[in-house]
């Protein structure tokens, strides 16, 4: 049953909507969304407290063992939900701590600049206290003294909701000095960004937070050893942090069992879909749910259109084909097919869409968003976009496709300073693999010979 909920959801342009009614979402099976209301109104502090709000913090403070939080997150196998899939518990275990180590920072990456992605917006706009609770747990585990929510500047509603919720949590004794009488101090501030995709890379985000140019940093040292202002810092995505309260309150086995036997990845995932489908939006489903089920929940392709290809998790993931829809959408399975799960929000491409034009649009975006720090990214991506424009117009030269393949290979993993260029290369490489004939149709002349002076 497809149900559109919330007052804002009447707008065709508003895609960050949950397509599951309250009757389908339960405390034991939907840790991220069971509290949300069908009218889409913000869950305030009083309502959140009535629905087990901050109980995980109360439990963790009573236990008084930060290492137990880390162990539980590791056992639950909570993979990072920002696109990388790296174990949150393992990341927390690498944070530098000790008697002589200064307390550092807990940073929430809420920039959500990945094209085709809109899941974190839902959580921040409708359930801000879940994020705050998750940040407190992460701060406890990592001995952080202060937290930042690095928020996409266009998310004006989310900024307003988060700031109001932070004030309420502070007044209620859940933020600030001596949280819940425990002696633990932690507070949060919202920092709105200036619209740079590169800030999805954690060290570029830290540089931007410090007021510097948003370039990635050399690793090592990693942020867990020397991050914001030289202090140990942990950067996690919104959805990743929002998983922590359920894990700590209910245990690792409960969380792992939410995904059943379909995958080794634990928990649920906010999956979503956009493109020419009947009901674009979001669903909280077990990790490992197939693309076919999500497309079916979205009502299929709009107006009887046929599916040509799809991106499983944002613009920086590789194209998959209709026959891949039956694969479980988890980090490992999608990776074996030459793509990535990414953010888990599918973008559907109809049969009539030119892949050359689509790739030209994507690569222009990636070229524009490059920080310019390394040569393959700074020079290679604009070059690829130029070649794609020529092919789109039918002005391509013999050898252009091979040159595109070379440029994409030169942007591969370990060959650039960060993951921006490899992410830009993945959709290009997979499009060339599956739809090479479309690129060949754009070649109209032999390669131009060099003119000797």
Short mmCIF file of C-alpha atoms in Angstrom, two decimals:
data_model
loop_
_atom_site.label_atom_id
_atom_site.label_comp_id
_atom_site.label_asym_id
_atom_site.label_seq_id
_atom_site.Cartn_x
_atom_site.Cartn_y
_atom_site.Cartn_z
CA UNK A 1 0.00 0.00 0.00
CA UNK A 2 1.44 3.35 -1.05
CA UNK A 3 0.43 6.17 1.26
CA UNK A 4 1.78 9.70 1.05
CA UNK A 5 1.87 11.36 4.47
CA UNK A 6 2.50 14.85 5.74
CA UNK A 7 1.17 18.26 4.80
CA UNK A 8 4.24 19.17 2.73
CA UNK A 9 3.90 16.04 0.66
CA UNK A 10 1.17 17.39 -1.57
CA UNK A 11 3.86 19.20 -3.53
CA UNK A 12 5.18 17.30 -6.55
CA UNK A 13 8.57 18.95 -6.03
CA UNK A 14 8.93 17.74 -2.44
CA UNK A 15 10.59 14.33 -2.52
CA UNK A 16 11.79 13.88 1.06
CA UNK A 17 8.65 12.12 2.13
CA UNK A 18 8.04 8.90 3.99
CA UNK A 19 5.72 6.57 2.10
CA UNK A 20 4.90 4.35 5.08
CA UNK A 21 1.90 5.07 7.33
CA UNK A 22 2.09 4.78 11.11
CA UNK A 23 0.26 1.44 10.97
CA UNK A 24 3.20 -0.07 9.08
CA UNK A 25 5.96 1.29 11.33
CA UNK A 26 6.62 -0.35 14.70
CA UNK A 27 8.94 0.18 17.64
CA UNK A 28 10.63 -3.20 17.24
CA UNK A 29 11.14 -3.08 13.47
CA UNK A 30 11.53 0.57 12.42
CA UNK A 31 14.02 2.22 14.81
CA UNK A 32 14.46 5.30 12.61
CA UNK A 33 10.85 6.14 11.77
CA UNK A 34 8.42 4.48 14.19
CA UNK A 35 7.92 7.72 16.11
CA UNK A 36 7.08 9.80 13.03
CA UNK A 37 3.52 11.01 12.57
CA UNK A 38 1.40 10.74 9.44
CA UNK A 39 0.81 14.49 9.45
CA UNK A 40 4.55 15.13 9.12
CA UNK A 41 4.69 17.45 12.13
CA UNK A 42 7.90 17.74 14.16
CA UNK A 43 8.26 15.35 17.09
CA UNK A 44 8.80 17.74 20.01
CA UNK A 45 10.65 16.95 23.22
CA UNK A 46 7.62 15.93 25.27
CA UNK A 47 6.32 13.58 22.62
CA UNK A 48 9.80 12.21 22.03
CA UNK A 49 10.23 11.47 25.74
CA UNK A 50 6.90 9.63 25.75
CA UNK A 51 8.24 7.45 22.93
CA UNK A 52 11.40 6.20 24.70
CA UNK A 53 13.28 9.38 23.91
CA UNK A 54 16.74 9.69 25.53
CA UNK A 55 16.32 6.31 27.25
CA UNK A 56 19.49 5.07 25.55
CA UNK A 57 21.40 8.07 26.95
CA UNK A 58 19.98 7.41 30.39
CA UNK A 59 21.08 3.77 30.10
CA UNK A 60 24.56 4.62 28.81
CA UNK A 61 25.14 7.20 31.54
CA UNK A 62 24.01 4.75 34.20
CA UNK A 63 26.37 2.08 32.85
CA UNK A 64 29.24 4.59 32.78
CA UNK A 65 31.28 2.57 30.27
CA UNK A 66 32.06 4.35 26.97
CA UNK A 67 33.91 1.29 25.69
CA UNK A 68 30.70 -0.73 26.03
CA UNK A 69 28.98 1.69 23.64
CA UNK A 70 31.76 1.18 21.10
CA UNK A 71 31.66 -2.60 21.50
CA UNK A 72 27.90 -2.70 21.01
CA UNK A 73 28.08 -0.56 17.88
CA UNK A 74 30.82 -2.82 16.48
CA UNK A 75 28.86 -6.00 17.27
CA UNK A 76 25.74 -4.52 15.67
CA UNK A 77 27.74 -3.92 12.47
CA UNK A 78 26.38 -0.42 11.92
CA UNK A 79 27.87 0.58 8.56
CA UNK A 80 28.19 4.28 7.82
CA UNK A 81 25.04 5.49 6.08
CA UNK A 82 26.65 8.45 4.36
CA UNK A 83 27.88 6.33 1.46
CA UNK A 84 31.11 4.71 2.60
CA UNK A 85 29.66 1.89 4.71
CA UNK A 86 32.62 1.89 7.13
CA UNK A 87 31.83 0.43 10.54
CA UNK A 88 30.82 3.23 12.91
CA UNK A 89 31.90 1.20 15.95
CA UNK A 90 35.31 0.52 14.47
CA UNK A 91 35.70 4.19 13.61
CA UNK A 92 34.88 5.15 17.18
CA UNK A 93 37.37 2.61 18.54
CA UNK A 94 40.19 4.42 16.70
CA UNK A 95 39.59 7.79 18.36
CA UNK A 96 42.54 8.89 20.44
CA UNK A 97 41.60 8.89 24.13
CA UNK A 98 43.47 8.89 27.41
CA UNK A 99 44.23 10.82 30.55
CA UNK A 100 46.61 13.19 28.77
CA UNK A 101 44.53 13.53 25.58
CA UNK A 102 42.31 16.63 25.29
CA UNK A 103 38.60 16.13 24.74
CA UNK A 104 37.72 16.60 21.09
CA UNK A 105 34.72 17.08 18.84
CA UNK A 106 31.78 15.09 17.49
CA UNK A 107 30.77 16.33 14.03
CA UNK A 108 27.58 15.35 12.24
CA UNK A 109 27.84 15.50 8.45
CA UNK A 110 24.41 16.86 7.48
CA UNK A 111 25.52 18.45 4.22
CA UNK A 112 23.62 15.91 2.05
CA UNK A 113 24.88 17.33 -1.26
CA UNK A 114 24.80 13.99 -3.11
CA UNK A 115 22.48 14.37 -6.14
CA UNK A 116 19.42 12.17 -5.79
CA UNK A 117 19.67 11.97 -1.97
CA UNK A 118 17.16 13.35 0.52
CA UNK A 119 16.95 10.93 3.46
CA UNK A 120 18.76 12.95 6.16
CA UNK A 121 16.45 15.88 5.51
CA UNK A 122 13.47 13.80 6.65
CA UNK A 123 15.13 12.83 9.94
CA UNK A 124 16.26 16.37 10.76
CA UNK A 125 13.02 18.10 9.81
CA UNK A 126 10.68 15.73 11.62
CA UNK A 127 12.68 13.97 14.33
CA UNK A 128 15.57 16.18 15.45
CA UNK A 129 15.83 14.71 18.95
CA UNK A 130 16.78 11.29 17.55
CA UNK A 131 19.85 12.90 15.97
CA UNK A 132 20.68 14.78 19.17
CA UNK A 133 20.36 11.57 21.18
CA UNK A 134 22.65 9.74 18.75
CA UNK A 135 25.21 12.54 18.98
CA UNK A 136 25.23 12.39 22.77
CA UNK A 137 25.93 8.64 22.62
CA UNK A 138 28.73 9.19 20.10
CA UNK A 139 30.16 11.94 22.30
CA UNK A 140 30.13 9.63 25.30
CA UNK A 141 31.91 6.91 23.33
CA UNK A 142 34.53 9.29 21.91
CA UNK A 143 34.94 11.62 24.92
CA UNK A 144 33.90 14.61 22.80
CA UNK A 145 33.34 17.89 24.60
CA UNK A 146 31.36 19.65 21.85
CA UNK A 147 29.31 18.74 18.81
CA UNK A 148 28.67 20.40 15.46
CA UNK A 149 25.92 19.69 12.96
CA UNK A 150 27.44 20.71 9.61
CA UNK A 151 24.20 21.41 7.75
CA UNK A 152 23.55 22.04 4.08
CA UNK A 153 22.79 25.75 3.76
CA UNK A 154 19.66 25.20 1.67
CA UNK A 155 18.07 23.16 4.47
CA UNK A 156 16.49 26.22 6.07
CA UNK A 157 13.61 24.30 7.65
CA UNK A 158 16.00 21.72 9.10
CA UNK A 159 18.15 24.48 10.61
CA UNK A 160 15.15 26.04 12.31
CA UNK A 161 13.86 22.70 13.63
CA UNK A 162 17.29 21.58 14.87
CA UNK A 163 18.04 24.83 16.67
CA UNK A 164 14.67 24.72 18.40
CA UNK A 165 15.23 21.09 19.42
CA UNK A 166 18.73 21.82 20.72
CA UNK A 167 17.35 24.65 22.87
CA UNK A 168 14.66 22.30 24.19
CA UNK A 169 17.15 19.53 24.93
CA UNK A 170 19.39 22.01 26.73
CA UNK A 171 16.48 23.30 28.82
CA UNK A 172 15.50 19.72 29.58
CA UNK A 173 18.96 18.85 30.89
CA UNK A 174 19.97 16.63 27.98
CA UNK A 175 22.62 19.02 26.67
CA UNK A 176 25.06 21.34 28.39
CA UNK A 177 26.76 20.85 31.73
CA UNK A 178 26.17 17.75 33.86
CA UNK A 179 23.79 15.90 31.50
CA UNK A 180 21.07 14.17 33.50
CA UNK A 181 23.15 14.59 36.66
CA UNK A 182 25.93 12.38 35.30
CA UNK A 183 28.83 14.82 35.39
CA UNK A 184 29.24 14.53 31.61
CA UNK A 185 29.27 17.83 29.69
CA UNK A 186 28.35 18.06 26.01
CA UNK A 187 26.65 20.65 23.85
CA UNK A 188 25.77 21.06 20.15
CA UNK A 189 25.64 23.92 17.67
CA UNK A 190 24.28 24.01 14.10
CA UNK A 191 26.77 25.25 11.50
CA UNK A 192 25.28 25.92 8.04
CA UNK A 193 27.58 25.31 5.07
CA UNK A 194 28.06 27.35 1.93
CA UNK A 195 27.13 24.70 -0.62
CA UNK A 196 30.24 22.67 -1.47
CA UNK A 197 29.87 19.02 -2.45
CA UNK A 198 33.47 18.36 -1.43
CA UNK A 199 32.45 18.90 2.21
CA UNK A 200 31.08 15.37 2.10
CA UNK A 201 34.72 14.35 2.54
CA UNK A 202 35.28 14.48 6.29
CA UNK A 203 38.58 16.37 6.35
CA UNK A 204 37.34 18.93 3.81
CA UNK A 205 34.32 19.38 6.08
CA UNK A 206 36.64 19.96 9.05
CA UNK A 207 38.65 22.54 7.11
CA UNK A 208 35.44 24.35 6.18
CA UNK A 209 34.23 24.22 9.78
CA UNK A 210 37.47 25.88 10.86
CA UNK A 211 36.94 28.67 8.33
CA UNK A 212 39.49 27.37 5.84
CA UNK A 213 39.21 26.43 2.18
CA UNK A 214 37.35 23.11 1.88
CA UNK A 215 40.26 20.99 0.68
CA UNK A 216 40.81 17.43 1.91
CA UNK A 217 43.68 16.86 4.31
CA UNK A 218 46.51 14.40 4.10
CA UNK A 219 45.90 11.16 6.01
CA UNK A 220 47.44 10.24 8.37
CA UNK A 221 46.85 11.78 10.78
CA UNK A 222 43.21 10.78 10.68
CA UNK A 223 40.56 12.98 12.33
CA UNK A 224 40.31 10.54 15.22
CA UNK A 225 43.86 11.48 16.13
CA UNK A 226 44.01 15.11 14.97
CA UNK A 227 40.86 16.64 13.55
CA UNK A 228 39.10 19.93 14.18
CA UNK A 229 41.52 22.47 15.68
CA UNK A 230 44.04 19.66 16.18
CA UNK A 231 41.82 17.73 18.62
CA UNK A 232 40.50 14.16 18.23
CA UNK A 233 37.36 14.41 16.10
CA UNK A 234 34.76 11.99 14.79
CA UNK A 235 32.61 12.69 11.72
CA UNK A 236 29.45 10.64 11.15
CA UNK A 237 26.45 10.96 8.85
CA UNK A 238 22.98 11.88 10.16
CA UNK A 239 21.43 8.46 9.52
CA UNK A 240 24.41 6.68 11.05
CA UNK A 241 24.07 8.63 14.31
CA UNK A 242 20.29 8.14 14.33
CA UNK A 243 20.86 4.37 14.47
CA UNK A 244 22.84 4.58 17.72
CA UNK A 245 19.94 5.05 20.19
CA UNK A 246 18.12 1.91 19.04
CA UNK A 247 21.32 -0.14 19.11
CA UNK A 248 22.30 0.93 22.62
CA UNK A 249 18.78 0.56 24.02
CA UNK A 250 17.96 -2.82 22.44
CA UNK A 251 21.34 -4.44 21.87
CA UNK A 252 23.49 -5.60 18.98
CA UNK A 253 21.68 -8.90 18.36
CA UNK A 254 18.33 -7.14 18.03
CA UNK A 255 19.77 -4.72 15.51
CA UNK A 256 21.55 -7.40 13.51
CA UNK A 257 18.39 -9.48 13.33
CA UNK A 258 16.41 -6.62 11.78
CA UNK A 259 17.97 -7.43 8.42
CA UNK A 260 17.21 -11.12 8.66
CA UNK A 261 19.18 -13.67 6.62
CA UNK A 262 19.37 -11.69 3.39
CA UNK A 263 22.61 -9.90 4.27
CA UNK A 264 25.47 -9.70 6.76
CA UNK A 265 24.86 -5.95 7.08
CA UNK A 266 22.81 -5.18 10.17
CA UNK A 267 19.74 -3.07 10.81
CA UNK A 268 17.37 -1.17 8.62
CA UNK A 269 18.03 1.45 5.95
CA UNK A 270 16.22 4.53 4.76
CA UNK A 271 15.87 3.53 1.14
CA UNK A 272 14.44 5.90 -1.41
CA UNK A 273 13.71 6.35 -5.08
CA UNK A 274 13.43 9.24 -7.52
CA UNK A 275 12.99 9.68 -11.24
CA UNK A 276 9.93 8.90 -13.42
CA UNK A 277 8.17 6.61 -10.92
CA UNK A 278 4.61 6.87 -9.65
CA UNK A 279 5.41 7.54 -5.98
CA UNK A 280 8.95 8.79 -5.29
CA UNK A 281 9.95 8.97 -1.65
CA UNK A 282 11.43 7.06 1.28
CA UNK A 283 10.87 3.77 3.11
CA UNK A 284 12.58 2.32 6.17
CA UNK A 285 13.21 -1.31 5.22
CA UNK A 286 15.54 -4.12 6.34
CA UNK A 287 19.06 -3.82 5.03
CA UNK A 288 19.34 -6.05 1.98
CA UNK A 289 15.91 -5.21 0.56
CA UNK A 290 15.95 -5.60 -3.23
CA UNK A 291 15.65 -2.78 -5.71
CA UNK A 292 12.66 -4.58 -7.22
CA UNK A 293 10.72 -4.31 -3.95
CA UNK A 294 11.48 -0.62 -3.62
CA UNK A 295 10.44 0.04 -7.21
CA UNK A 296 7.24 -1.94 -6.60
CA UNK A 297 6.50 0.10 -3.48
CA UNK A 298 6.96 3.22 -5.59
CA UNK A 299 4.26 2.01 -7.98
CA UNK A 300 6.65 1.17 -10.81
CA UNK A 301 7.71 3.40 -13.65
CA UNK A 302 5.36 6.27 -14.46
CA UNK A 303 3.06 6.12 -17.51
CA UNK A 304 4.23 2.68 -18.53
CA UNK A 305 7.81 3.75 -19.19
CA UNK A 306 10.49 1.10 -19.42
CA UNK A 307 13.53 1.11 -17.21
CA UNK A 308 16.90 1.43 -18.95
CA UNK A 309 19.30 1.73 -15.99
CA UNK A 310 19.46 2.92 -12.39
CA UNK A 311 21.87 4.35 -9.86
CA UNK A 312 21.62 2.55 -6.50
CA UNK A 313 22.74 5.34 -4.20
CA UNK A 314 23.33 8.77 -5.66
CA UNK A 315 25.21 10.27 -8.60
CA UNK A 316 28.61 8.92 -7.53
CA UNK A 317 27.57 5.26 -7.80
CA UNK A 318 27.77 3.04 -10.87
CA UNK A 319 24.88 2.31 -13.22
CA UNK A 320 23.10 -1.00 -12.84
CA UNK A 321 20.70 -2.66 -15.29
CA UNK A 322 17.07 -3.84 -14.88
CA UNK A 323 18.28 -7.42 -14.31
CA UNK A 324 20.13 -6.21 -11.21
CA UNK A 325 16.91 -5.17 -9.46
CA UNK A 326 16.63 -8.54 -7.71
CA UNK A 327 19.94 -8.11 -5.91
CA UNK A 328 19.87 -7.28 -2.17
CA UNK A 329 20.84 -3.64 -1.69
CA UNK A 330 23.66 -3.93 0.81
CA UNK A 331 27.25 -2.76 0.84
CA UNK A 332 28.83 -6.06 -0.24
CA UNK A 333 26.45 -7.30 -2.93
CA UNK A 334 26.19 -4.02 -4.83
CA UNK A 335 29.96 -3.65 -4.71
CA UNK A 336 30.43 -7.00 -6.44
CA UNK A 337 28.39 -5.72 -9.40
CA UNK A 338 30.76 -2.83 -10.03
CA UNK A 339 28.75 -0.17 -8.19
CA UNK A 340 28.25 1.00 -4.60
CA UNK A 341 25.25 1.13 -2.29
CA UNK A 342 26.13 4.75 -1.54
CA UNK A 343 23.27 6.51 0.18
CA UNK A 344 20.75 3.84 -0.81
CA UNK A 345 18.50 6.19 -2.77
CA UNK A 346 17.81 4.85 -6.25
CA UNK A 347 17.65 7.07 -9.33
CA UNK A 348 15.69 5.48 -12.17
CA UNK A 349 16.62 6.17 -15.81
CA UNK A 350 13.87 5.59 -18.43
CA UNK A 351 14.51 3.96 -21.80
CA UNK A 352 14.20 7.20 -23.76
CA UNK A 353 16.85 9.02 -21.71
CA UNK A 354 20.20 9.54 -23.46
CA UNK A 355 22.99 8.20 -21.26
CA UNK A 356 25.47 10.52 -22.98
CA UNK A 357 23.41 13.58 -22.03
CA UNK A 358 22.89 12.29 -18.51
CA UNK A 359 26.62 11.64 -18.06
CA UNK A 360 27.48 15.05 -19.47
CA UNK A 361 25.24 16.63 -16.84
CA UNK A 362 26.76 14.55 -14.03
CA UNK A 363 30.37 15.15 -15.03
CA UNK A 364 29.79 18.89 -15.36
CA UNK A 365 28.52 18.83 -11.79
CA UNK A 366 31.51 16.85 -10.52
CA UNK A 367 33.96 19.05 -12.45
CA UNK A 368 32.42 22.18 -10.98
CA UNK A 369 32.50 20.77 -7.45
CA UNK A 370 36.15 19.68 -7.58
CA UNK A 371 38.27 21.53 -5.04
CA UNK A 372 41.14 21.58 -7.55
CA UNK A 373 43.62 20.01 -5.14
CA UNK A 374 44.90 17.22 -7.41
CA UNK A 375 45.51 17.03 -11.16
CA UNK A 376 43.35 14.04 -12.26
CA UNK A 377 40.31 15.64 -10.66
CA UNK A 378 41.02 19.30 -11.45
CA UNK A 379 41.93 18.73 -15.12
CA UNK A 380 40.51 15.31 -15.91
CA UNK A 381 36.87 15.94 -14.99
CA UNK A 382 36.47 19.13 -17.11
CA UNK A 383 38.16 17.30 -19.98
CA UNK A 384 35.70 14.41 -19.65
CA UNK A 385 32.77 16.85 -19.58
CA UNK A 386 34.07 18.54 -22.75
CA UNK A 387 34.33 15.21 -24.58
CA UNK A 388 30.82 14.25 -23.46
CA UNK A 389 29.41 17.55 -24.72
CA UNK A 390 30.94 16.88 -28.13
CA UNK A 391 29.54 13.34 -28.22
CA UNK A 392 26.11 14.58 -27.14
CA UNK A 393 26.07 17.04 -30.07
CA UNK A 394 27.33 14.41 -32.52
CA UNK A 395 30.69 16.16 -32.91
CA UNK A 396 32.83 13.46 -31.34
CA UNK A 397 36.08 12.23 -32.83
CA UNK A 398 37.42 8.73 -33.22
CA UNK A 399 39.30 7.86 -30.05
CA UNK A 400 37.13 10.00 -27.75
CA UNK A 401 35.62 6.97 -26.07
CA UNK A 402 39.04 5.47 -25.39
CA UNK A 403 40.16 8.82 -24.02
CA UNK A 404 37.13 8.92 -21.71
CA UNK A 405 38.05 5.46 -20.45
CA UNK A 406 41.61 6.63 -19.81
CA UNK A 407 40.45 9.74 -17.96
CA UNK A 408 38.09 7.67 -15.80
CA UNK A 409 40.86 5.17 -15.02
CA UNK A 410 43.21 8.00 -14.03
CA UNK A 411 40.59 9.16 -11.51
CA UNK A 412 40.38 5.76 -9.85
CA UNK A 413 40.87 4.88 -6.17
CA UNK A 414 44.33 5.64 -4.69
CA UNK A 415 45.19 7.88 -7.67
CA UNK A 416 43.61 11.05 -6.26
CA UNK A 417 43.73 12.89 -2.96
CA UNK A 418 40.19 11.94 -1.91
CA UNK A 419 37.16 9.97 -3.15
CA UNK A 420 35.62 12.81 -5.20
CA UNK A 421 37.21 11.84 -8.53
CA UNK A 422 36.70 8.06 -8.08
CA UNK A 423 33.04 8.80 -7.33
CA UNK A 424 32.77 10.88 -10.50
CA UNK A 425 34.47 8.15 -12.54
CA UNK A 426 32.19 5.30 -11.45
CA UNK A 427 28.99 6.33 -13.33
CA UNK A 428 31.10 7.15 -16.41
CA UNK A 429 32.91 3.81 -16.37
CA UNK A 430 29.73 1.78 -15.92
CA UNK A 431 27.82 3.75 -18.58
CA UNK A 432 30.64 3.12 -21.05
CA UNK A 433 30.54 -0.56 -20.13
CA UNK A 434 26.79 -1.06 -20.51
CA UNK A 435 25.86 1.54 -23.15
CA UNK A 436 28.96 2.00 -25.30
CA UNK A 437 26.88 2.06 -28.47
CA UNK A 438 25.22 5.31 -27.38
CA UNK A 439 28.60 6.98 -27.09
CA UNK A 440 29.70 5.60 -30.45
CA UNK A 441 26.70 7.25 -32.10
CA UNK A 442 28.15 10.65 -31.17
CA UNK A 443 31.34 10.13 -33.25
CA UNK A 444 31.12 11.88 -36.64
CA UNK A 445 34.72 12.50 -37.67
CA UNK A 446 38.20 11.04 -37.45
CA UNK A 447 40.60 12.28 -34.82
CA UNK A 448 42.06 15.67 -35.74
CA UNK A 449 45.74 15.50 -36.68
CA UNK A 450 48.21 17.83 -35.02
CA UNK A 451 49.23 20.72 -37.27
CA UNK A 452 52.99 21.11 -37.57
CA UNK A 453 54.29 24.63 -37.39
#
